XYZ file of C-alpha atoms in Angstrom:
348
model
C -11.801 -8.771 5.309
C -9.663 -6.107 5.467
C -5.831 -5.851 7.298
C -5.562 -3.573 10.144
C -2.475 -2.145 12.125
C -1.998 -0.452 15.139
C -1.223 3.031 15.154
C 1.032 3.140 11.930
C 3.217 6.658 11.340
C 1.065 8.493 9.226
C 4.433 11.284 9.331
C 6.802 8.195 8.349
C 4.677 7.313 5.349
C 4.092 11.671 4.728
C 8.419 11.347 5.039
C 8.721 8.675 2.244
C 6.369 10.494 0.030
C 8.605 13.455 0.498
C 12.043 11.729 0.184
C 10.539 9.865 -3.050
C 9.987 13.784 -4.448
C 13.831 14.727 -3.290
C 15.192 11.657 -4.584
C 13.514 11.938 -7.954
C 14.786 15.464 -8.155
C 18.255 14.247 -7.389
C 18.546 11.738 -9.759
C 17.026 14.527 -12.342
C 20.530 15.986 -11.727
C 22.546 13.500 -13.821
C 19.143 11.390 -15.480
C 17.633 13.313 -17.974
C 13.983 11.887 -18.825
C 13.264 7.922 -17.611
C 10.808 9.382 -15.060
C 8.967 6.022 -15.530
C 11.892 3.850 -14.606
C 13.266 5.509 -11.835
C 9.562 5.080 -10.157
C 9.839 1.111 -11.040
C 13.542 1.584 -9.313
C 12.177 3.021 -6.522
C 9.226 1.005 -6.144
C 11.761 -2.175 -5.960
C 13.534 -0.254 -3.868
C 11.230 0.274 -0.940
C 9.332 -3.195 -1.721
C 12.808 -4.721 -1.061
C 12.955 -6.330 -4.224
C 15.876 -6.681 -7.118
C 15.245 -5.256 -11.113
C 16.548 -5.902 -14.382
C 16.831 -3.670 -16.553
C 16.902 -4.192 -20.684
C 17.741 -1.531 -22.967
C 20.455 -0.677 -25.866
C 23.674 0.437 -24.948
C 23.798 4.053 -24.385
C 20.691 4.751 -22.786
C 22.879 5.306 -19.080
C 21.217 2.586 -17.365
C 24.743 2.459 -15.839
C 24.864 6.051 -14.352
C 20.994 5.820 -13.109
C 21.695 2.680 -11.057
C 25.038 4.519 -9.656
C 22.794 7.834 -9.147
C 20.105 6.023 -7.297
C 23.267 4.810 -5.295
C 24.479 8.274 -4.689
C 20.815 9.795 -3.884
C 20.033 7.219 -0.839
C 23.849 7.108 0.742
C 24.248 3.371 -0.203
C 27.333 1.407 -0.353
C 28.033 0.527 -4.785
C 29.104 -2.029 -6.617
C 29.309 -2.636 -10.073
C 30.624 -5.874 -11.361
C 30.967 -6.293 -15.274
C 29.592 -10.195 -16.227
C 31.989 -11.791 -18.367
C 32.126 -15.455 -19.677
C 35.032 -16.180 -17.480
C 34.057 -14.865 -14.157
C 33.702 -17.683 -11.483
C 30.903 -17.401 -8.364
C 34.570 -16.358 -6.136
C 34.996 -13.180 -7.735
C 31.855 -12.035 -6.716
C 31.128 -13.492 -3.455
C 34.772 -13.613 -2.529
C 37.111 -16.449 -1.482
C 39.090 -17.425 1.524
C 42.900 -16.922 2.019
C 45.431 -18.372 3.859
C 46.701 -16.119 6.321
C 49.981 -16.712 8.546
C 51.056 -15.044 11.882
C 54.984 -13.928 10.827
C 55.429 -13.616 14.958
C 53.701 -17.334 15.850
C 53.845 -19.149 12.841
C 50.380 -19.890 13.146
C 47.987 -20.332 9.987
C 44.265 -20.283 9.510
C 42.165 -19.471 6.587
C 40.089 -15.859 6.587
C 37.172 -14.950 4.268
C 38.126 -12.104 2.054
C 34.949 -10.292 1.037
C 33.714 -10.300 -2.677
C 32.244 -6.865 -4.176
C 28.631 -8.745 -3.665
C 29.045 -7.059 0.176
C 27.273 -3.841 -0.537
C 24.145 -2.586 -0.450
C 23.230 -2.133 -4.023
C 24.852 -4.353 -6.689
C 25.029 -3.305 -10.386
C 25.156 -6.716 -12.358
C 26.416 -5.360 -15.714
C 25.641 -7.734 -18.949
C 24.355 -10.377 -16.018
C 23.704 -12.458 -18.827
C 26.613 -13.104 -20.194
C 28.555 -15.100 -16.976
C 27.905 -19.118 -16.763
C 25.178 -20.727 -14.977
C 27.814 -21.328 -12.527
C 27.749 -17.962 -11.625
C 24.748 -16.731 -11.961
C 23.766 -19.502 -9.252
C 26.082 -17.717 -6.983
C 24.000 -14.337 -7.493
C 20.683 -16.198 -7.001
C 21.838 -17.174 -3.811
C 22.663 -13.394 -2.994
C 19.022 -12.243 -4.504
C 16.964 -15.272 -2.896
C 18.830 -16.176 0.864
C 20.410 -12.662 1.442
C 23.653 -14.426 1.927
C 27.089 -16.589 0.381
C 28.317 -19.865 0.839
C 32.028 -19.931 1.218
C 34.524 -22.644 2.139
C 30.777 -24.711 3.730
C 30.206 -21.156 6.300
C 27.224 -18.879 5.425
C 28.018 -15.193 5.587
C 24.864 -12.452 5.676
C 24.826 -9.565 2.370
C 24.416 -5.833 4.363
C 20.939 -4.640 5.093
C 19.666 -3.131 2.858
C 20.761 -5.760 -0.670
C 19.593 -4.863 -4.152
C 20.868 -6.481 -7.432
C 19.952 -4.058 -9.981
C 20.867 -6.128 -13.060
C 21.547 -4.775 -17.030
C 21.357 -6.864 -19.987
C 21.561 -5.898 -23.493
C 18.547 -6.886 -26.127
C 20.240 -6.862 -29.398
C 23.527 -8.738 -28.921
C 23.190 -12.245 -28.087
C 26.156 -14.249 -29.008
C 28.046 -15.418 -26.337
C 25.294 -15.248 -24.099
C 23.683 -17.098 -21.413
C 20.106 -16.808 -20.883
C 19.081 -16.623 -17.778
C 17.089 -19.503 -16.356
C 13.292 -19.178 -15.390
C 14.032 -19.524 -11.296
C 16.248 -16.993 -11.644
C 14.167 -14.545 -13.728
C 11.527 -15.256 -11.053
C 13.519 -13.461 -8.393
C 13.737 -10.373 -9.930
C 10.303 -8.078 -9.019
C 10.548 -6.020 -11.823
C 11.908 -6.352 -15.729
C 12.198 -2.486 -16.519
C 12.398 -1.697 -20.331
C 14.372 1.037 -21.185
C 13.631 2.919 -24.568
C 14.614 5.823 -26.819
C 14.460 9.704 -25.194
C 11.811 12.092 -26.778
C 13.364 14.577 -29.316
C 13.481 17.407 -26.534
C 14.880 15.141 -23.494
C 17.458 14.082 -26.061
C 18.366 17.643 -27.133
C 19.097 18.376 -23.445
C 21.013 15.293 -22.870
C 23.094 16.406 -25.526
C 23.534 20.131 -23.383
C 23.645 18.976 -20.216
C 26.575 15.517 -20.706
C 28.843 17.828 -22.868
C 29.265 21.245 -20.550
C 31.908 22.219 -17.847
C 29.809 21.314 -15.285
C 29.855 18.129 -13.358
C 26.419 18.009 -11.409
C 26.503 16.211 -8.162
C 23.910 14.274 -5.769
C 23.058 14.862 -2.547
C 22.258 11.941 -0.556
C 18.554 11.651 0.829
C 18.562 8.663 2.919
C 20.547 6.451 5.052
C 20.394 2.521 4.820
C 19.126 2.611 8.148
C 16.409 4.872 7.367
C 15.689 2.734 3.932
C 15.298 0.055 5.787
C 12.690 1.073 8.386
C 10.795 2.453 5.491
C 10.400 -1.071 3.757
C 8.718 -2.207 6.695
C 6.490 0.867 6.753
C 5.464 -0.442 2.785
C 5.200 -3.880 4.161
C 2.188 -2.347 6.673
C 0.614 -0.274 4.035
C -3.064 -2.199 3.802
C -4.750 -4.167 1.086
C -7.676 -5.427 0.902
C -9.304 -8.506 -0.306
C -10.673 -7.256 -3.429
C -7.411 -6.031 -4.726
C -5.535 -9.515 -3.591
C -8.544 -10.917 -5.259
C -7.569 -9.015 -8.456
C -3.982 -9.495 -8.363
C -4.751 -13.761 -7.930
C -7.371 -13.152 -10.674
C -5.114 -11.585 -12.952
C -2.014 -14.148 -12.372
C -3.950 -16.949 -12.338
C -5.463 -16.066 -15.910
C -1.687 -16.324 -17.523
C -1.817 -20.010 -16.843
C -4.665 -20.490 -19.757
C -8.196 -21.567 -19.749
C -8.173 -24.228 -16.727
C -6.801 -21.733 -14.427
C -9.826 -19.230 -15.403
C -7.588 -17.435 -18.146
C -9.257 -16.852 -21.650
C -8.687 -19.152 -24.808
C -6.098 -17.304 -26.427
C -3.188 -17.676 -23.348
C -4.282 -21.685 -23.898
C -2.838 -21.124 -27.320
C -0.245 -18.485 -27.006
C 1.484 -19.266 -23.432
C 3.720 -22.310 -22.493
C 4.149 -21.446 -18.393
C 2.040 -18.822 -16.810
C 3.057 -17.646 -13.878
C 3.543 -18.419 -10.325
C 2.580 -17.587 -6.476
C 5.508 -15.370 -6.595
C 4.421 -13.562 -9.747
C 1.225 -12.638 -7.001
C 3.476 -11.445 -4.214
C 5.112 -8.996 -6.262
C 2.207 -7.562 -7.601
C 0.947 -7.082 -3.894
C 4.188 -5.789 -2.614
C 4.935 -3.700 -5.513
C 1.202 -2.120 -5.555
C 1.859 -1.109 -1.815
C 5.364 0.267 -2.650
C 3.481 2.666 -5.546
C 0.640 3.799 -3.271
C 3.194 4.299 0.043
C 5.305 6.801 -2.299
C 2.783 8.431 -3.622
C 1.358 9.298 0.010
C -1.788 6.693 -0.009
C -2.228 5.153 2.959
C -3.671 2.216 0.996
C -3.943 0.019 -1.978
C -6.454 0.487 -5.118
C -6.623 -1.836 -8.305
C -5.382 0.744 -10.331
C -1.850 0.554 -8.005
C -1.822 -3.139 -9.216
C -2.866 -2.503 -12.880
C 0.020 0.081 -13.100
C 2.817 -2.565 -11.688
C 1.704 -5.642 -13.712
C 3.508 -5.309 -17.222
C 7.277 -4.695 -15.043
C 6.168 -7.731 -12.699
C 4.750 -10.253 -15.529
C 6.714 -9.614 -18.411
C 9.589 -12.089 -17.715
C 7.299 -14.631 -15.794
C 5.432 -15.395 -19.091
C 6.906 -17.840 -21.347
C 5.177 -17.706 -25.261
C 5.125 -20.270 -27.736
C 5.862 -19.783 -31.463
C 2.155 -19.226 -32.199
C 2.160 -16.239 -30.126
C 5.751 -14.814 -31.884
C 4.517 -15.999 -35.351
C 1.513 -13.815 -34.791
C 3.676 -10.782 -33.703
C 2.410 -11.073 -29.663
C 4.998 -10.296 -26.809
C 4.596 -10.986 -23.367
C 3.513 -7.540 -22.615
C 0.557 -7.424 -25.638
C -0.271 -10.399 -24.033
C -0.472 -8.487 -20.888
C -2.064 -6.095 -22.420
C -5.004 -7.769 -23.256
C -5.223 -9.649 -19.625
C -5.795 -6.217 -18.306
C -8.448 -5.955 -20.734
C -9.868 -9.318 -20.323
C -9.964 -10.070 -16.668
C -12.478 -8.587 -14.621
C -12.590 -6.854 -11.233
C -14.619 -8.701 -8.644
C -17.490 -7.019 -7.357
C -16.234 -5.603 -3.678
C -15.872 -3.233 -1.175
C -14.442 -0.482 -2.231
C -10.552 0.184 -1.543
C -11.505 3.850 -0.050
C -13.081 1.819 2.856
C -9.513 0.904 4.177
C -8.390 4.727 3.667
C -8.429 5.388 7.398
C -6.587 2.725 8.302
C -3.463 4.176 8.954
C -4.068 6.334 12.062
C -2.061 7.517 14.744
């Protein structure tokens, strides 16, 4: 079987490939190197999904978040995660407002910093659960719960969230559900010796370079729903279920060693995001459809924090994404049509 649509904009999907190339060229302006993580952004982007992103401090996860803000015209936030922030001072609160002419009194919802379009969670894991249950409603329902009245988060909503690997004192992990929200866990490592040699140049000049905005929330939005379209077929679905289903160990058709190395495998959603995210990488790169290799390329960012390993596997010096690793070794393509025949099915 394999989806069809009706007369999709080859010339809207030809304008997202193009505005991917701008925006990436933008972003170059302030973002020296992390080519690889400002696809992953961008991918979650345009698959309307959230990130987190885990790296040492200094690496200006900060300032590529607030780029990608500036390059697509999007209402920012940042809001620093600190032990004694309460779900209010994010999602806001309501005051009691009085009429000086009538007297009269009524209580008015005051808008927390979680009403904009892309959120920077900085350090997200170091607020309470408390908290951080007040984000998940953001990332999960699109919306807050204030005073028992539900109030909608602007279209578009990303939570782009930061954490920091080394320091962990005073933290609070975050909980599996909440993990599971997030399409992507982006690593970010180390610049080479010559990106690093011009971050050096280019952060300590005279010069202050700036960003030109590439697209309007509007726009971003309409171009989601063009990703949404892009086809698959079933033998990549069938590869992405394959693959997902092998992290839950040798009953679910995954080889011996996740039996002995993996506590929880992943979920349905873990599938979904591989789908969505594989359609978000071929729509930006100008492919009117999806290939394996689209879903091979997205599975480390979209596993990585749905896998939970035992001590076995951390005595024995495995991560999550060795582990991953070897999956995309391990599990095998299904015999199938091939993805070109569902090449021609965007048409105009």
């Amino acid at each position: 079987m394999i989806e069809t649509t009706d007369e999709l904009d080859l010339a809207a999907l030809d304008e997202l490939r193009s505005a991917h190339d701008q925006i990436r060229q933008q972003i170059a302006r302030q973002i020296v190197g992390q080519d690889e993580v400002i696809d992953q952004m961008l991918m979650a982007v345009f698959a309307r999904g959230h990130c987190i992103l885990e790296g040492v401090p200094g690496l200006a996860k900060t300032l590529m978040v607030h780029s990608l803000a500036e390059s697509l015209s999007l209402e920012f936030s940042r809001i620093q995660f600190t032990p004694d922030l309460m779900p209010s001072d994010i999602t806001g609160t309501e005051v009691l407002y009085e009429d000086r002419s009538t007297g009269a009194r009524e209580l008015r919802f005051v808008q927390g910093p979680i009403f904009s379009n892309l959120i920077l969670a900085d350090e997200i894991n170091r607020t309470p659960p408390k908290t951080q249950a007040a984000l998940l409603e953001a990332m999960q329902e699109r919306q807050v719960t204030a005073g028992g009245h539900r109030h909608v988060l602007p279209d578009p909503f990303f939570v782009l969230a930061t954490q920091n690997p080394i320091e962990q004192e005073g933290t609070y992990p975050l909980p599996e559900a909440q993990l599971d929200r997030f399409l992507f866990k982006i690593f970010i490592t180390y610049p080479k010796p010559e990106e690093e040699r011009r971050i050096y140049r280019v952060t300590t000049g005279a010069s202050e370079p700036e960003i030109t905005p590439m697209l309007t929330g509007a726009r971003i939005s309409a171009l989601q729903k063009l990703v949404r379209r892009v086809p698959v077929s079933d033998h990549c679905i069938d590869y992405a279920m394959d693959l997902v289903r092998a992290t839950r160990g040798p009953e679910h058709g995954g080889p011996a060693y996740i039996g002995e190395w993996v506590t929880w495998g992943a979920g349905p959603r873990a599938g979904q995001s591989l789908i969505l995210a594989a359609k978000a990488r071929a729509a930006l790169s100008g492919r009117p459809s999806v290939s394996v290799e689209d879903i091979r390329h997205v599975a480390p960012a979209v596993l990585r924090h749905r896998i939970v390993i035992n001590y076995n596997a951390q005595a024995l010096g495995e991560t999550t994404d060795t582990i991953v690793k070897k999956l995309l070794n391990d599990v095998p393509v299904r015999k199938g049509a091939a993805d070109a025949a569902v090449a021609e099915v965007f048409r105009s």
